[in-house]
Short mmCIF file of C-alpha atoms and ligand atoms in Angstrom, two decimals:
data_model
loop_
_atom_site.label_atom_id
_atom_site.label_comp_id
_atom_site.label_asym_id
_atom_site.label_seq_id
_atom_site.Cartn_x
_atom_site.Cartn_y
_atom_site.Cartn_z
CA UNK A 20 -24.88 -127.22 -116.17
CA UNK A 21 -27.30 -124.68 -115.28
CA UNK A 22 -30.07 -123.49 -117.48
CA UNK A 23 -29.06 -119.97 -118.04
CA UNK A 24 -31.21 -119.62 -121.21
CA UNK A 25 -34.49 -120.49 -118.92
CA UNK A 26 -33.50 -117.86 -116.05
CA UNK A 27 -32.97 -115.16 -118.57
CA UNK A 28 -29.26 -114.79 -117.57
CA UNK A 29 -28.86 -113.76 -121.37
CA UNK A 30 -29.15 -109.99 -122.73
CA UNK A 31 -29.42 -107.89 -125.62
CA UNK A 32 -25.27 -107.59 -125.61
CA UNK A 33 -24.62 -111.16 -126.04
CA UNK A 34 -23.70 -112.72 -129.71
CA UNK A 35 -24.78 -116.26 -129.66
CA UNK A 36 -23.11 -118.86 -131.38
CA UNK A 37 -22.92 -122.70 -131.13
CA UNK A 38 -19.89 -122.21 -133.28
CA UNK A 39 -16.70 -122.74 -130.54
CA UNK A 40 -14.80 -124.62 -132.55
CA UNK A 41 -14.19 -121.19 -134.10
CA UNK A 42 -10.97 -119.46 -132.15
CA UNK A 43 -9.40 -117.52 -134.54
CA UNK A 44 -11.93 -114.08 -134.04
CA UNK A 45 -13.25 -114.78 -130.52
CA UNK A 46 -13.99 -112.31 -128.32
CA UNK A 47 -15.37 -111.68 -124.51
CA UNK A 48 -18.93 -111.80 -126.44
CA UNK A 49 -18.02 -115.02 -128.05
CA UNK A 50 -16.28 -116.09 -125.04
CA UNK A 51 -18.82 -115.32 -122.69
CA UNK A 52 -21.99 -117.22 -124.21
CA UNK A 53 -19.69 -119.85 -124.80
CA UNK A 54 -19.00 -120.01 -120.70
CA UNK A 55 -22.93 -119.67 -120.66
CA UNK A 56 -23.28 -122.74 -122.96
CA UNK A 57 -21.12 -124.83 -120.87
CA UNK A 58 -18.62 -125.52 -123.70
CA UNK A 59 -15.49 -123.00 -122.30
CA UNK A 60 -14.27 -123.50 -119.06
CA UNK A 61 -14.30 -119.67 -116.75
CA UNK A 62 -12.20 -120.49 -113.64
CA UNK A 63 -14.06 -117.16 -112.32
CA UNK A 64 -17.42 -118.36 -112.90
CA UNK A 65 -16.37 -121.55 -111.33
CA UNK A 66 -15.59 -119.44 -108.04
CA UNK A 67 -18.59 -117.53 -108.37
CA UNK A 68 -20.54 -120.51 -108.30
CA UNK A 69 -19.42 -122.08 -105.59
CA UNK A 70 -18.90 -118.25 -103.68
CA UNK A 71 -19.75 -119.16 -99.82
CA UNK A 72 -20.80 -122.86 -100.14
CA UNK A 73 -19.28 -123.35 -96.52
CA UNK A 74 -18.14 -127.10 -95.57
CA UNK A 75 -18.07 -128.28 -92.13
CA UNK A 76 -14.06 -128.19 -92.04
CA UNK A 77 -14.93 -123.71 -92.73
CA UNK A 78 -17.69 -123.66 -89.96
CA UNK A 79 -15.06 -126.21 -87.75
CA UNK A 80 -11.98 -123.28 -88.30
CA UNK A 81 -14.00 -120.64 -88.26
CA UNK A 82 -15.80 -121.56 -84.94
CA UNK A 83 -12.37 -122.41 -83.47
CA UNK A 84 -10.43 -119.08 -84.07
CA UNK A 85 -13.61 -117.32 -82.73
CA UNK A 86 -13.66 -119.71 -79.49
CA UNK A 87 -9.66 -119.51 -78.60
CA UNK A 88 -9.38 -115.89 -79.86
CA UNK A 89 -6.35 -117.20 -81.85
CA UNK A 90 -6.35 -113.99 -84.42
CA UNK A 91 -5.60 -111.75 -80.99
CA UNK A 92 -2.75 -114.67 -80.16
CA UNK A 93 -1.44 -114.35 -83.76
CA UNK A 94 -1.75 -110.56 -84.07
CA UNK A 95 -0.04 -110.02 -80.75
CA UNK A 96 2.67 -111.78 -82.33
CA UNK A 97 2.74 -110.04 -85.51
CA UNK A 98 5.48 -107.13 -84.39
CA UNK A 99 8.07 -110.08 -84.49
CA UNK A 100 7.29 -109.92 -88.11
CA UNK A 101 9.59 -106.64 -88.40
CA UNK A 102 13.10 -106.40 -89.25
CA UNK A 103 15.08 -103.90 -86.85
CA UNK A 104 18.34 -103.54 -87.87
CA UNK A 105 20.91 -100.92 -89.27
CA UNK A 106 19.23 -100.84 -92.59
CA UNK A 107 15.50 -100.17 -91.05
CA UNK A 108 14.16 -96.70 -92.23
CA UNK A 109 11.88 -95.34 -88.98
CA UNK A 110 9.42 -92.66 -90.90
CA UNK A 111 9.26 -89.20 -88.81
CA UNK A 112 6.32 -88.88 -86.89
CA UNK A 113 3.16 -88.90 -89.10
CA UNK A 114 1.31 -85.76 -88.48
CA UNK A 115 -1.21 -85.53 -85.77
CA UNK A 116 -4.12 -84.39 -88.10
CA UNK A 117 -5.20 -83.74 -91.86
CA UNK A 118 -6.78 -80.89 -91.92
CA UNK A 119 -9.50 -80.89 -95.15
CA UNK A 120 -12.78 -81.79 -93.85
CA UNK A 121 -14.23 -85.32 -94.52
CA UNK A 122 -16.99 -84.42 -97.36
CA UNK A 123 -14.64 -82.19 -98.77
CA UNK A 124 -11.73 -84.99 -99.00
CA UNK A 125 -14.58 -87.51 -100.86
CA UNK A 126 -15.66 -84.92 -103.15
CA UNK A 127 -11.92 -84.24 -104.21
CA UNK A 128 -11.38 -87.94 -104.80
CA UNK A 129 -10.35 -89.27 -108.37
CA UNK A 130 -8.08 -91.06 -109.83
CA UNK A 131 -4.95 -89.47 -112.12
CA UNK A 132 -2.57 -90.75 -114.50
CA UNK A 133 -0.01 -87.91 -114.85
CA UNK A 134 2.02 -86.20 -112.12
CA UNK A 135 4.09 -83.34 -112.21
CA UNK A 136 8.02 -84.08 -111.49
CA UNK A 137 8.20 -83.27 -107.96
CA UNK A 138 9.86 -84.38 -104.81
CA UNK A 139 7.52 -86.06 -102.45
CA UNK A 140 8.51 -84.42 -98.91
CA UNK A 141 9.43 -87.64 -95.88
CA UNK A 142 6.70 -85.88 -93.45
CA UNK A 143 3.93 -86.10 -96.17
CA UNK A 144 4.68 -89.45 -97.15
CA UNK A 145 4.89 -90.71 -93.70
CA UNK A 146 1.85 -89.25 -93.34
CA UNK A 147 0.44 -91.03 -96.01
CA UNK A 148 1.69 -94.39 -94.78
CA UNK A 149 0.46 -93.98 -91.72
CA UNK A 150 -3.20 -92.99 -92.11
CA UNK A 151 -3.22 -95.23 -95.48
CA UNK A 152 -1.59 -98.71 -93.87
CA UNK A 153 -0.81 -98.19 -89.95
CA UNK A 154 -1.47 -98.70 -86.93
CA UNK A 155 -4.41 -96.59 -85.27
CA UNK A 156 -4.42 -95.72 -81.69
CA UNK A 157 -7.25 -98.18 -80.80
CA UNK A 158 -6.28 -101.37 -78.75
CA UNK A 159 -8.60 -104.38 -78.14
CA UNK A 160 -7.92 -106.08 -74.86
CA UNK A 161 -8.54 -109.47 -74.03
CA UNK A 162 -7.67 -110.41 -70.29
CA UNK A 163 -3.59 -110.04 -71.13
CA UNK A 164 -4.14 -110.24 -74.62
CA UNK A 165 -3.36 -106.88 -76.25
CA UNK A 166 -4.76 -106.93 -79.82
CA UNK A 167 -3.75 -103.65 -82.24
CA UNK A 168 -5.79 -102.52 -84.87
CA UNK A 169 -5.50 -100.42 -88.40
CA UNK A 170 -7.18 -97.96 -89.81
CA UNK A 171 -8.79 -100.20 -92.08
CA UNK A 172 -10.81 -103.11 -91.37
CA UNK A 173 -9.67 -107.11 -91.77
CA UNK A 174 -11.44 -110.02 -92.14
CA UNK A 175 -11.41 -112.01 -88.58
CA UNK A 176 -8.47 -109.35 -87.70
CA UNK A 177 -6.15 -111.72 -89.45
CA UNK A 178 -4.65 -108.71 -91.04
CA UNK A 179 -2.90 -110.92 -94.33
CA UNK A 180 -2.05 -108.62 -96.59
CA UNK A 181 1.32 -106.97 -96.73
CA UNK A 182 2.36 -103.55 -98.21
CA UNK A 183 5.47 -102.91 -100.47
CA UNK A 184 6.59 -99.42 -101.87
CA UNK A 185 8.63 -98.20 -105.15
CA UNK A 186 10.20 -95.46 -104.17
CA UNK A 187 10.89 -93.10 -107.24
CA UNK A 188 11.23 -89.73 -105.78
CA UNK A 189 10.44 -88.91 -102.27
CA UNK A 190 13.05 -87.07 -100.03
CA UNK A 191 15.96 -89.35 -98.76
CA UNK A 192 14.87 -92.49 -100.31
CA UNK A 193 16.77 -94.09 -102.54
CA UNK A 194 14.55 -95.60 -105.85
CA UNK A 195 13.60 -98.94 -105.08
CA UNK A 196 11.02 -101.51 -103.14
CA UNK A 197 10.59 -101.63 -99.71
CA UNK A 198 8.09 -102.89 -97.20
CA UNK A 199 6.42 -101.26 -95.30
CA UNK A 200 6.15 -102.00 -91.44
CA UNK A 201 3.41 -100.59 -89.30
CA UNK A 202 4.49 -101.61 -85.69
CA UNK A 203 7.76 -100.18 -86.07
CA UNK A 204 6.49 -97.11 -88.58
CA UNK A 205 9.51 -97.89 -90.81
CA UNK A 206 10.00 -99.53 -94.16
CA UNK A 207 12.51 -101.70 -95.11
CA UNK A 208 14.70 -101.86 -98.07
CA UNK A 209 13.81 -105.28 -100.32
CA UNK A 210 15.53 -104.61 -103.88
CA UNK A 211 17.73 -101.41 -104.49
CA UNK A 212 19.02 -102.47 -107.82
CA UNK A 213 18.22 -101.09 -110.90
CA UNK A 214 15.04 -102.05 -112.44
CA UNK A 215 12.84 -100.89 -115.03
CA UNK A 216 9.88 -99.45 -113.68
CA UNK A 217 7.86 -98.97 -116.63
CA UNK A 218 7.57 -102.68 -116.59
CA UNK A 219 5.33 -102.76 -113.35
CA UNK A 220 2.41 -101.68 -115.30
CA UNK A 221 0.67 -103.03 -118.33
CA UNK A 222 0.48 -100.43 -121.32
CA UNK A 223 1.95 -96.73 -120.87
CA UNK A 224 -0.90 -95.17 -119.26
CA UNK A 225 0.47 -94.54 -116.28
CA UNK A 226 3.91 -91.89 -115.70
CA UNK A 227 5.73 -93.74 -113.67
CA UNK A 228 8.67 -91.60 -114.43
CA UNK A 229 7.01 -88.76 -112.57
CA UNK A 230 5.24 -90.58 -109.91
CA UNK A 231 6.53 -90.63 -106.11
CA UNK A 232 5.90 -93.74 -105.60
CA UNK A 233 3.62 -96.55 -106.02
CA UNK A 234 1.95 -99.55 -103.58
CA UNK A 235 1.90 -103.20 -104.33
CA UNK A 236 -0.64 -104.78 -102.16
CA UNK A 237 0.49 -108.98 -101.03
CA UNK A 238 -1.78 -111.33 -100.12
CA UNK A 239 -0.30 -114.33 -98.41
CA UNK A 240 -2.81 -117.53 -98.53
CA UNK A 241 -1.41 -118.52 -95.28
CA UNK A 242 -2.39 -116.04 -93.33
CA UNK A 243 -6.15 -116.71 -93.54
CA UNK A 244 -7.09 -119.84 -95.35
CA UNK A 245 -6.76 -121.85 -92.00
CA UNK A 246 -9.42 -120.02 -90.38
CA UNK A 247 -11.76 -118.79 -93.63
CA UNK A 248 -10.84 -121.48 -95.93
CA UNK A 249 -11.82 -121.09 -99.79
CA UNK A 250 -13.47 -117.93 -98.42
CA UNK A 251 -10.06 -116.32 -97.94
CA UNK A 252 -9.42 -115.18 -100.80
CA UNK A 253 -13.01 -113.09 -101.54
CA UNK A 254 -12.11 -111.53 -98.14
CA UNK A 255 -8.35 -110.44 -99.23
CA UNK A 256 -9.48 -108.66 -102.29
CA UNK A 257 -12.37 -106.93 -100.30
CA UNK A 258 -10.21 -106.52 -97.17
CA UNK A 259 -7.45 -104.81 -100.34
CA UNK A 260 -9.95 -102.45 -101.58
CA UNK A 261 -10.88 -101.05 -98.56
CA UNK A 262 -7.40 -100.66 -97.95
CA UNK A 263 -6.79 -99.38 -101.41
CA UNK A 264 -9.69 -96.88 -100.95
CA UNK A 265 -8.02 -95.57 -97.85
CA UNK A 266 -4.90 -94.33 -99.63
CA UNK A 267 -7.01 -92.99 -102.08
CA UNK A 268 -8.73 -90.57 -100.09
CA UNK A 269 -5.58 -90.09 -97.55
CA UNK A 270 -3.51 -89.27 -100.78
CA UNK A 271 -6.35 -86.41 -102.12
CA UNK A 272 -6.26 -85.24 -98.46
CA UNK A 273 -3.27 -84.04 -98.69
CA UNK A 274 -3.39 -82.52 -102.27
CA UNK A 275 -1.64 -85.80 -104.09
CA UNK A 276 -3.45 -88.12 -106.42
CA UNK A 277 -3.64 -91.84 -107.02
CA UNK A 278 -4.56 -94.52 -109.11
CA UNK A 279 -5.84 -97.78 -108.29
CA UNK A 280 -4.43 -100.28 -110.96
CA UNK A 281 -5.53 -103.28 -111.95
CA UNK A 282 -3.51 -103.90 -115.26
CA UNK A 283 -0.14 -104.28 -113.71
CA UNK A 284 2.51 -107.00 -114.33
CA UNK A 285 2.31 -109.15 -111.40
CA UNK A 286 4.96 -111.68 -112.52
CA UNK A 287 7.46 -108.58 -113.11
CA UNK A 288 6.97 -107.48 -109.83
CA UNK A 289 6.88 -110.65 -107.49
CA UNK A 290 10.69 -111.28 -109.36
CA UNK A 291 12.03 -107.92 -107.84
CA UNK A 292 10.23 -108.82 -104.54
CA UNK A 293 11.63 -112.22 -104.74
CA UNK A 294 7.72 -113.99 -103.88
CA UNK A 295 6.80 -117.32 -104.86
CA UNK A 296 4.18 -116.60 -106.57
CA UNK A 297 2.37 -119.52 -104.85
CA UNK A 298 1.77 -118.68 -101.39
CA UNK A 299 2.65 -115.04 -101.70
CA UNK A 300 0.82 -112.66 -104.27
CA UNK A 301 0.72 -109.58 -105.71
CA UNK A 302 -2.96 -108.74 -106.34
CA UNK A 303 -3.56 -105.03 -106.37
CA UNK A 304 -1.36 -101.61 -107.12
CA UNK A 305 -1.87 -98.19 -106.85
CA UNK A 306 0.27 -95.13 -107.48
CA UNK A 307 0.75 -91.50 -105.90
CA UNK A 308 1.92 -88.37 -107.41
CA UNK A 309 0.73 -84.81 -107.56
CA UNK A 310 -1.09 -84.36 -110.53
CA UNK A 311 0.19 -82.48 -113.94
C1 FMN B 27 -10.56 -102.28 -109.04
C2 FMN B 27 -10.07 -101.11 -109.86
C3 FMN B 27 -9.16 -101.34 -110.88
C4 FMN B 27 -8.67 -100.28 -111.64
N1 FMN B 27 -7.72 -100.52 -112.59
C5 FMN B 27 -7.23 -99.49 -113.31
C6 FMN B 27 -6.21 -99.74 -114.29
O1 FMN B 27 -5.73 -100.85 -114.47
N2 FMN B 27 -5.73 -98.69 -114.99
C7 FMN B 27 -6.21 -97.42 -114.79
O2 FMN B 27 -5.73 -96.50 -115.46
N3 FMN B 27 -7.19 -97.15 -113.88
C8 FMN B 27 -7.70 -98.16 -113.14
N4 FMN B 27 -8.66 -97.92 -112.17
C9 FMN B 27 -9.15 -96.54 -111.96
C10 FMN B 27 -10.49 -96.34 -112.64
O3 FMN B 27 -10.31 -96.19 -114.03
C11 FMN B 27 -11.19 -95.09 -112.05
O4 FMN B 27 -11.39 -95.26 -110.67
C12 FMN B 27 -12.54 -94.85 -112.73
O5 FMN B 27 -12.37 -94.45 -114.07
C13 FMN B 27 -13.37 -93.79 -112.01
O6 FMN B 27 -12.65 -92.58 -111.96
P1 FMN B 27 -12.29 -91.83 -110.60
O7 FMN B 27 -11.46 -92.78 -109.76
O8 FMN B 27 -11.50 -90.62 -111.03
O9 FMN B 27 -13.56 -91.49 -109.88
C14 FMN B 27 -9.16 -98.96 -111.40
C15 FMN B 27 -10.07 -98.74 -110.37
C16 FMN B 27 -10.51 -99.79 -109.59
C17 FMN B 27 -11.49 -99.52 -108.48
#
C-alpha cells in the first residue's frame, strides 16, 4: 500500500474516517479515503496504478504489428466486415463541404438536452455520418498494401470501435438500431422491434422522444488487445472521445446539437444489439437533435 498520507495525496475535501465498518451512510468522501486507506477495494485505482506498466509480451506485440505492418493487412480486410444485401441502406452522397468556418464551428459547440420535434433530413444526416465516423479521402500505401483512413485518429490504425444508430426520426428510416458501415457508406438494420427508448439513458434528462437519433459507440477487446495488450482499453476510450468530439462539432456545424452521455444503460442497450457483453461493449453515447 502506498503512503498517500506522506505524499500529500489528501485535501481539504476529504472526510477521514477509520470507521469502514460503517456502510449504511457512506459516500464518495467516505468511500474515497477509505480506497486511500487501503481498506476498500477501487478496481479504477487499481488500473490507474498499474496505467502503462508495459511487460515484455506488450513490447513483443507491439514491436511485431509495427514490423509486419499487420494493422494495414487487417484494415485492408476490414470492408469484408460489411453486410451487402437487400436490406443494406447506402446513405446519399454526403455533401462535399460544410460551410461554417472552423473557429466559428468550436465557438458554437455545446452540449443540449432538449430538441425541438423535427424531422432530421437523409442528406444532413449522411452528412453527419460521414464527416463524424467515415472514411476520409486519404489512403496510406504500403507496396500493394492499400490502408484507408477516418477522419478521426486510432490507436496503431486498428480502428476497434464500432458505431450503432437509434433512429427516431430522420427521413425514411424506420425507428430502430442500426450500424453504421463506413466502406460501403450505408447502415444496416440490427433491431426494428419495438423498444423503449427512454430506457437507453439513465434518469430523464435527456428527450429522447424528440431527438433524431442517438450513437452508441462499441468497443470490441479483440480488435486491439493482441497488439496493445492491457493498454487497449485506455486507447479505446481516448480513441472514443476523439471520435465522440468529432460528431460534436460536425453536428453544431450544421446547426444540430449533441450530447455526449455518460449515464446511459449499457446492459439495456447491448440486449437490443444482441452483444455479449464480454468481448463486445457499449462504452460511450451521444445524441443529436436540433435544439428547443
Ligand atoms: C465524458 C463525458 C460524459 C458526459 N456525460 C454526460 C451525461 O451522462 N449526461 C449529460 O447530460 N451530459 C453529459 N456530458 C456533457 C457535459 O455535461 C457537458 O459537456 C458539460 O457540462 C460542458 O458543457 P458543454 O458541452 O455545453 O460545453 C458528458 C460530457 C463528457 C465529455
Amino acid at each position: 500500500m502506498i503512503d498517500y498520507e506522506k505524499k500529500g495525496f489528501y485535501n481539504s475535501h476529504t472526510l477521514f474516517t477509520n470507521d469502514f465498518s460503517n456502510i449504511s451512510n457512506s459516500n464518495n468522501k467516505h468511500i474515497y479515503s477509505q480506497i486511500m486507506f487501503g481498506n476498500m477495494h477501487s478496481p479504477m485505482m487499481d488500473y490507474l496504478l498499474n496505467l502503462n506498466r508495459q511487460n515484455l509480451n506488450d513490447f513483443k506485440s507491439i514491436l511485431f504489428f509495427n514490423e509486419t505492418n499487420l494493422a494495414s493487412q487487417i484494415n485492408e480486410a476490414k470492408i469484408a466486415e460489411e453486410i451487402l444485401n437487400s436490406e443494406t441502406i447506402i446513405l446519399k452522397k454526403a455533401a462535399k463541404k460544410i460551410k461554417p468556418n472552423f473557429s466559428t464551428v468550436v465557438e458554437n459547440r455545446h452540449s443540449s438536452r432538449n430538441f425541438v420535434k423535427e424531422e432530421l433530413d437523409q442528406l444532413t444526416f449522411s452528412t453527419i455520418l460521414k464527416y463524424s465516423f467515415g472514411l476520409s479521402n486519404r489512403k496510406l500505401i504500403y507496396g500493394d498494401i492499400v490502408a484507408t483512413t477516418r477522419h478521426y485518429s486510432s490507436g496503431g490504425g486498428l480502428y476497434p470501435v464500432d458505431i450503432y444508430i437509434y433512429s427516431n426520426n430522420v427521413s425514411g428510416l424506420t425507428k430502430g438500431l442500426y450500424k453504421y458501415q463506413p466502406y460501403s457508406h450505408s447502415i444496416y438494420p440490427i433491431n426494428l422491434e419495438d423498444m423503449n427508448e427512454n430506457a437507453f439513458f439513465i434518469g430523464d434528462s435527456i428527450d429522447v422522444g424528440n431527438m433524431n437519433f442517438c450513437v452508441f459507440f462499441e468497443y470490441s477487446i479483440n480488435k486491439n488487445y493482441i497488439k496493445y495488450g492491457e493498454l487497449s482499453l485506455l486507447n479505446s476510450l481516448v480513441e472514443i472521445g476523439g471520435i465522440s468530439h468529432n460528431f460534436d462539432l460536425v453536428c453544431a456545424s450544421l446547426n444540430y446539437t449533441s450530447c455526449p452521455i455518460a449515464g446511459f444503460n449499457k446492459i439495456e442497450i447491448e440486449k437490443h444489439l444482441s452483444l455479449d457483453g464480454v468481448n463486445d461493449h457499449i462504452v460511450f453515447t451521444n445524441v443529436c437533435g436540433k435544439e428547443y
